GROMACS .gro file of C-alpha atoms in nm:
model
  242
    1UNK     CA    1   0.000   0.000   0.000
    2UNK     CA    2   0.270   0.246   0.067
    3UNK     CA    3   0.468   0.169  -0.238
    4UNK     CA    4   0.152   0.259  -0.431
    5UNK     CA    5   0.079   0.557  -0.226
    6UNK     CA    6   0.441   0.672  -0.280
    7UNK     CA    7   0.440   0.562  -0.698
    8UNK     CA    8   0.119   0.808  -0.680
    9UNK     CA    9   0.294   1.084  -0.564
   10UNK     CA   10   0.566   1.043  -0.793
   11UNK     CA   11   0.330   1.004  -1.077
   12UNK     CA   12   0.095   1.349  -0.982
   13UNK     CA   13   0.426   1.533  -0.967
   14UNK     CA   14   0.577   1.397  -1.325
   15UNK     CA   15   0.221   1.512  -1.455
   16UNK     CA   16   0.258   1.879  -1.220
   17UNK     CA   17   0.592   1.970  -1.358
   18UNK     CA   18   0.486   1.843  -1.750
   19UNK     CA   19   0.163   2.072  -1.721
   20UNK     CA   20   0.419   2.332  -1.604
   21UNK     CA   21   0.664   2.298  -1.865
   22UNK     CA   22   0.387   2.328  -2.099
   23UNK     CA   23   0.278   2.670  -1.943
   24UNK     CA   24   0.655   2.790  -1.996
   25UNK     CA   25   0.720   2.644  -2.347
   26UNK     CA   26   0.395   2.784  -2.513
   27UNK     CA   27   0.450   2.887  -2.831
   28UNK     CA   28   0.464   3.267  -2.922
   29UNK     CA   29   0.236   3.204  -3.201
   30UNK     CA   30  -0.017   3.145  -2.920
   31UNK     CA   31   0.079   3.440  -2.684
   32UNK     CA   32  -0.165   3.710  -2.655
   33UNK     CA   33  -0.104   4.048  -2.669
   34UNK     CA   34  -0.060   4.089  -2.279
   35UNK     CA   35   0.179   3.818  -2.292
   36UNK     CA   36   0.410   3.951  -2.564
   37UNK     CA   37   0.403   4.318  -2.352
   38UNK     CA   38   0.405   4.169  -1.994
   39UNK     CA   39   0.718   3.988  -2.097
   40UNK     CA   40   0.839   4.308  -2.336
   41UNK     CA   41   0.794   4.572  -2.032
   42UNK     CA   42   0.985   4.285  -1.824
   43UNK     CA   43   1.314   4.293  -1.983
   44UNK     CA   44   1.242   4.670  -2.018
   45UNK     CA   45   1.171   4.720  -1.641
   46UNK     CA   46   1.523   4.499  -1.572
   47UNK     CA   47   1.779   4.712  -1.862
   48UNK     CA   48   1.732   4.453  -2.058
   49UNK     CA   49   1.725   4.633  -2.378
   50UNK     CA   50   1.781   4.400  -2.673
   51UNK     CA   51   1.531   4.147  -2.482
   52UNK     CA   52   1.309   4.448  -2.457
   53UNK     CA   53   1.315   4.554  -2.853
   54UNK     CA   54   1.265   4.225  -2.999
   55UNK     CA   55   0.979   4.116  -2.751
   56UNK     CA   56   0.870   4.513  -2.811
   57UNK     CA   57   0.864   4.410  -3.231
   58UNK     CA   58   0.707   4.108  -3.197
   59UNK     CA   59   0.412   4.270  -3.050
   60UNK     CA   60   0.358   4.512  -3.315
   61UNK     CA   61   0.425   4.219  -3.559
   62UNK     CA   62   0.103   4.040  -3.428
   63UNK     CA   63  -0.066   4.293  -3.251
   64UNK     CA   64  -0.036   4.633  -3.460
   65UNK     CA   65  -0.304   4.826  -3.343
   66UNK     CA   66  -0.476   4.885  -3.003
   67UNK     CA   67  -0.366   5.017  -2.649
   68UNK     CA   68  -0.058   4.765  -2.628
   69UNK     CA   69   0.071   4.910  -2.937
   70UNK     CA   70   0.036   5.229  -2.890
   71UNK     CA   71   0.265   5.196  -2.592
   72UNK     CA   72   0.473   4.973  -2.754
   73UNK     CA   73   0.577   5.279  -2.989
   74UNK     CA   74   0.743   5.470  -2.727
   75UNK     CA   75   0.873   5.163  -2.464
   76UNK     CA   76   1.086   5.058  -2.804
   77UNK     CA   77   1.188   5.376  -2.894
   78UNK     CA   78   1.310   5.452  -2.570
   79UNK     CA   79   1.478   5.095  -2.571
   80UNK     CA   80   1.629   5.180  -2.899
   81UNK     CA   81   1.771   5.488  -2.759
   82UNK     CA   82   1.933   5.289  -2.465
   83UNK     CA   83   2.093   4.990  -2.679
   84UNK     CA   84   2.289   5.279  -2.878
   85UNK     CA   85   2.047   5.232  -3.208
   86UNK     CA   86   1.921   5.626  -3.210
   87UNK     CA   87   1.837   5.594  -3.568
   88UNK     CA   88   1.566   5.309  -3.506
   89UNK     CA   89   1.435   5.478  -3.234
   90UNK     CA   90   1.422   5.804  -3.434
   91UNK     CA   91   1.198   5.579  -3.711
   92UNK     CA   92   0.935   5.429  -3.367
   93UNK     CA   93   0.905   5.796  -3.287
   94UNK     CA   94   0.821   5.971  -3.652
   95UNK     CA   95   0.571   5.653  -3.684
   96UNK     CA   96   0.408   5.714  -3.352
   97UNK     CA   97   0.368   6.080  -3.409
   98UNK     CA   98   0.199   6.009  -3.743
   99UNK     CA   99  -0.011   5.727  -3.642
  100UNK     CA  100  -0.080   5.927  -3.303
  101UNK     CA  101  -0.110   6.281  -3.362
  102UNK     CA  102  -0.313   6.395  -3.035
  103UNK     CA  103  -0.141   6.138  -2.814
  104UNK     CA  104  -0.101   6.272  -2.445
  105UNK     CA  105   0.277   6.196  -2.448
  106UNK     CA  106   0.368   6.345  -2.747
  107UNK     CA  107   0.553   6.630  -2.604
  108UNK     CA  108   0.763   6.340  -2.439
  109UNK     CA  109   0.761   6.154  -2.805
  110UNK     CA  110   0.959   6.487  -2.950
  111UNK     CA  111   1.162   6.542  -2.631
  112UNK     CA  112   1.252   6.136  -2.693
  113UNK     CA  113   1.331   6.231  -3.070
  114UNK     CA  114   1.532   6.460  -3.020
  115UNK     CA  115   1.734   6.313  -2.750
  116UNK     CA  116   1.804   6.034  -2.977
  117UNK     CA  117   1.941   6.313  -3.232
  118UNK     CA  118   2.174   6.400  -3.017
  119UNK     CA  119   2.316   6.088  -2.937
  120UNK     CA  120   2.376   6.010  -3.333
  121UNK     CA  121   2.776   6.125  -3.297
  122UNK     CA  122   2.815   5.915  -2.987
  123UNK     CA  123   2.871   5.572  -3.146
  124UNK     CA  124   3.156   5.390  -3.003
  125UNK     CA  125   3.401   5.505  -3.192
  126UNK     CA  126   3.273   5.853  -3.138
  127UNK     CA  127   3.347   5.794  -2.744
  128UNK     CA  128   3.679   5.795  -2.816
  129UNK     CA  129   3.707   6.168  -2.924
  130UNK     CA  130   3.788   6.362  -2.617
  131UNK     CA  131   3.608   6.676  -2.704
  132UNK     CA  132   3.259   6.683  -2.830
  133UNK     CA  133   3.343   6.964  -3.060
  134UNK     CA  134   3.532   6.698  -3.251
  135UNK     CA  135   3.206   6.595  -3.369
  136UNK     CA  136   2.972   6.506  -3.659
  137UNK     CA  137   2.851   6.878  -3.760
  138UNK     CA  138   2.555   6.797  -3.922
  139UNK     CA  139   2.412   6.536  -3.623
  140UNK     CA  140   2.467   6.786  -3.427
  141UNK     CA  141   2.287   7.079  -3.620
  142UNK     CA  142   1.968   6.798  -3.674
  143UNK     CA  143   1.953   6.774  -3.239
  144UNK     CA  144   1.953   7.145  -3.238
  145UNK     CA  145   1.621   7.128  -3.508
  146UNK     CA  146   1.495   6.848  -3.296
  147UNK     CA  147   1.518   7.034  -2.949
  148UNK     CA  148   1.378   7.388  -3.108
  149UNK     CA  149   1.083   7.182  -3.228
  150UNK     CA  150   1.007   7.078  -2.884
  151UNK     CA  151   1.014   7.443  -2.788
  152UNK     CA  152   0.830   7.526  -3.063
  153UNK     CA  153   0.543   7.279  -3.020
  154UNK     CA  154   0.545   7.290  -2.657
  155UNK     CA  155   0.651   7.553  -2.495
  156UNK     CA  156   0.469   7.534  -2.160
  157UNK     CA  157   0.635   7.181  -2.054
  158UNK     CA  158   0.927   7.074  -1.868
  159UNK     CA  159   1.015   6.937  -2.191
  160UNK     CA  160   1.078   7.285  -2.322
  161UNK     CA  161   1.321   7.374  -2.060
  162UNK     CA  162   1.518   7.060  -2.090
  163UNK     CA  163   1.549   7.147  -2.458
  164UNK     CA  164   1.660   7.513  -2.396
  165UNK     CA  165   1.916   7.380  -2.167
  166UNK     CA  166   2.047   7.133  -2.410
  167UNK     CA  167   2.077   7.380  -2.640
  168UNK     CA  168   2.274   7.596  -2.481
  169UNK     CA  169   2.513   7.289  -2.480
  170UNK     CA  170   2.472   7.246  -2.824
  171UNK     CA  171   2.527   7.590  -2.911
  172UNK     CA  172   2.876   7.595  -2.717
  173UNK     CA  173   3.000   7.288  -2.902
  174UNK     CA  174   2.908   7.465  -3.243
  175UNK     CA  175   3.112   7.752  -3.188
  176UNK     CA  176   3.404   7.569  -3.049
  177UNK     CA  177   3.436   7.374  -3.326
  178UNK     CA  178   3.392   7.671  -3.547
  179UNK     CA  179   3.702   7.857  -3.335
  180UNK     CA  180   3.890   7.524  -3.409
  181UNK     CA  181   3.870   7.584  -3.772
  182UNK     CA  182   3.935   7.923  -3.727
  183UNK     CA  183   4.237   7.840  -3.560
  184UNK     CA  184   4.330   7.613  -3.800
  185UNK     CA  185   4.293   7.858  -4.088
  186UNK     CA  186   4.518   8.086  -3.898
  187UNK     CA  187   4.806   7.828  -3.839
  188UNK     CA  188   4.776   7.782  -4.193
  189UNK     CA  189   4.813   8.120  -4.250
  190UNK     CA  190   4.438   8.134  -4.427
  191UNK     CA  191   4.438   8.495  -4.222
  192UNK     CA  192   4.080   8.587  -4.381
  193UNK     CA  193   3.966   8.256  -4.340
  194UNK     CA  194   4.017   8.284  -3.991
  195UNK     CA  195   3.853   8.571  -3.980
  196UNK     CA  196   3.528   8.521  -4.111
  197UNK     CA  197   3.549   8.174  -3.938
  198UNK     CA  198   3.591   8.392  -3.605
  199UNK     CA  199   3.289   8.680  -3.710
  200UNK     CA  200   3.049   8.376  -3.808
  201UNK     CA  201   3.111   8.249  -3.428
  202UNK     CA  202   3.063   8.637  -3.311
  203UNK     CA  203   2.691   8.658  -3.536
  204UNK     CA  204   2.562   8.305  -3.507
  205UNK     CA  205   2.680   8.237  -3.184
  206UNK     CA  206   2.687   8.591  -2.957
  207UNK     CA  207   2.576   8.434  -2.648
  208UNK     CA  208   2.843   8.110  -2.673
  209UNK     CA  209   3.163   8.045  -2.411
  210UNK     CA  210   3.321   8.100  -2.761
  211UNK     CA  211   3.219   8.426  -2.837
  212UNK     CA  212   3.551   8.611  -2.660
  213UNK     CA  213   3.786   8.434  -2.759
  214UNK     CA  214   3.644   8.437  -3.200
  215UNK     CA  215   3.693   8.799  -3.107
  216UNK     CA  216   4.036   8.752  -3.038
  217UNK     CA  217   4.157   8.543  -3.316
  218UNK     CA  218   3.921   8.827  -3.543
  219UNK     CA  219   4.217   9.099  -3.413
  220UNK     CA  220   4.494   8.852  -3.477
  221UNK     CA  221   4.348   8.777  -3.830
  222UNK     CA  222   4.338   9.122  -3.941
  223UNK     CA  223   4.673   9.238  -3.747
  224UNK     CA  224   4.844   8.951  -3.992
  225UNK     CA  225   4.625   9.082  -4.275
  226UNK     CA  226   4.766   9.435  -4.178
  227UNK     CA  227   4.435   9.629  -4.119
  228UNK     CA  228   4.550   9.774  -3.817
  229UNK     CA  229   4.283  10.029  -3.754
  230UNK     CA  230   4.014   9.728  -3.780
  231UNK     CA  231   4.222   9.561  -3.560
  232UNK     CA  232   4.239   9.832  -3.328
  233UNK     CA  233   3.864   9.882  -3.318
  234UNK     CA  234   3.803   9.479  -3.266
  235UNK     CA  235   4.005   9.520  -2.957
  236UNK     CA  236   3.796   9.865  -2.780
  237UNK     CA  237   3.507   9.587  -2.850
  238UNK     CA  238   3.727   9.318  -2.647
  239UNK     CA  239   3.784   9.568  -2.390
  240UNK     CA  240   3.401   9.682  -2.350
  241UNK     CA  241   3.313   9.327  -2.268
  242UNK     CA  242   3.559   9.257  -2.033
   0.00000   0.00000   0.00000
């Protein structure tokens, strides 16, 4: 009797852990839609990223429309932007945007966008160029677009704040670069290069950490040009704004 009773037991838990195995082995082809984002927002919630996007894509493979999906949009983007792929998360966003026009996050969908602009010249290979100034130009000049737009659009929101502030980052690369070529141009003896280098800095950039010192290399550019007088009224200018 108690060999029976015990060949029961071990039977009922062969049959337990089978019926459990089955649970975990379902197929994705029979998930449903809270399955695929339950276990999406899981490897999200946990830094997971890669996890995250492909769980993330295989709910808007099966699922495209609906609440799920609609979250899905910016979840993946955001993923995107973590796992270093800015470009695919700059695609989520410009389809959630158009698919979503009045959403309530949207101001948060731009901010997202244009975060992931940003981010564009800081590849890997990127991180190894010490000074941000160093830089892709023209990624750069598309975050500056991006974060204006979210001024633009929403200019009441925290968003709009955040943008103005990494703006003013942006801003200060731009010019440094811009007094890098200048300085270039001047080692090279390209004196008026230099110079309108160093007044471009001065027009497009008054407000920049740059601004002095593209002043400076203006009065060396037109000393070694000879224009003395010029030269002479570039530095009453440096003086006032001491």
């Amino acid at each position: 009797m108690l060999k029976t009773f015990r060949l029961l037991v071990i039977l009922f838990g062969m049959v337990a852990v089978t019926g459990c195995s089955n649970l975990i082995q379902k197929p994705e082809s029979q998930w449903t839609v809270e399955e695929f984002y339950d276990r999406a927002k899981s490897e999200f919630d946990n830094g997971q990223w890669k996890s995250a996007i492909e769980f993330y894509e295989k709910l808007k493979a099966n699922f495209p429309y609906g609440d799920y999906a609609e979250q899905a949009y910016l979840e993946l983007a955001y993923a995107y932007y973590r796992y270093d792929e800015p470009l695919s998360a700059i695609r989520e966003l410009d389809e959630f945007i158009r698919l979503y026009p009045r959403h309530p996050q949207l101001a948060y969908a731009y901010f997202l966008k244009a975060l992931a602009a940003d981010s564009i010249n800081r590849s890997w290979l990127d991180r190894f160029i010490t000074d941000p100034a160093n830089r892709d130009i023209q990624s750069t000049q598309q975050a500056l677009r991006a974060y204006q737009e979210v001024i633009q659009r929403f200019p009441n929101t925290d968003y709009a704040i955040a943008a103005k502030q990494r703006i003013v980052i942006i801003t200060n690369r731009l010019a440094r670069r811009d007094l890098q070529v200048a300085q270039f141009y001047y080692d090279r003896q390209a004196y008026l290069a230099a110079a309108n280098r160093a007044q471009r800095i001065i027009e497009e950039y008054p407000n920049s950490q740059s601004s002095r010192k593209a002043l400076v290399m203006l009065r060396k550019a037109h000393q070694k040009m000879g224009l003395d007088q010029t030269a002479a009224d570039i530095q009453q200018v440096i003086e006032l704004n001491r």
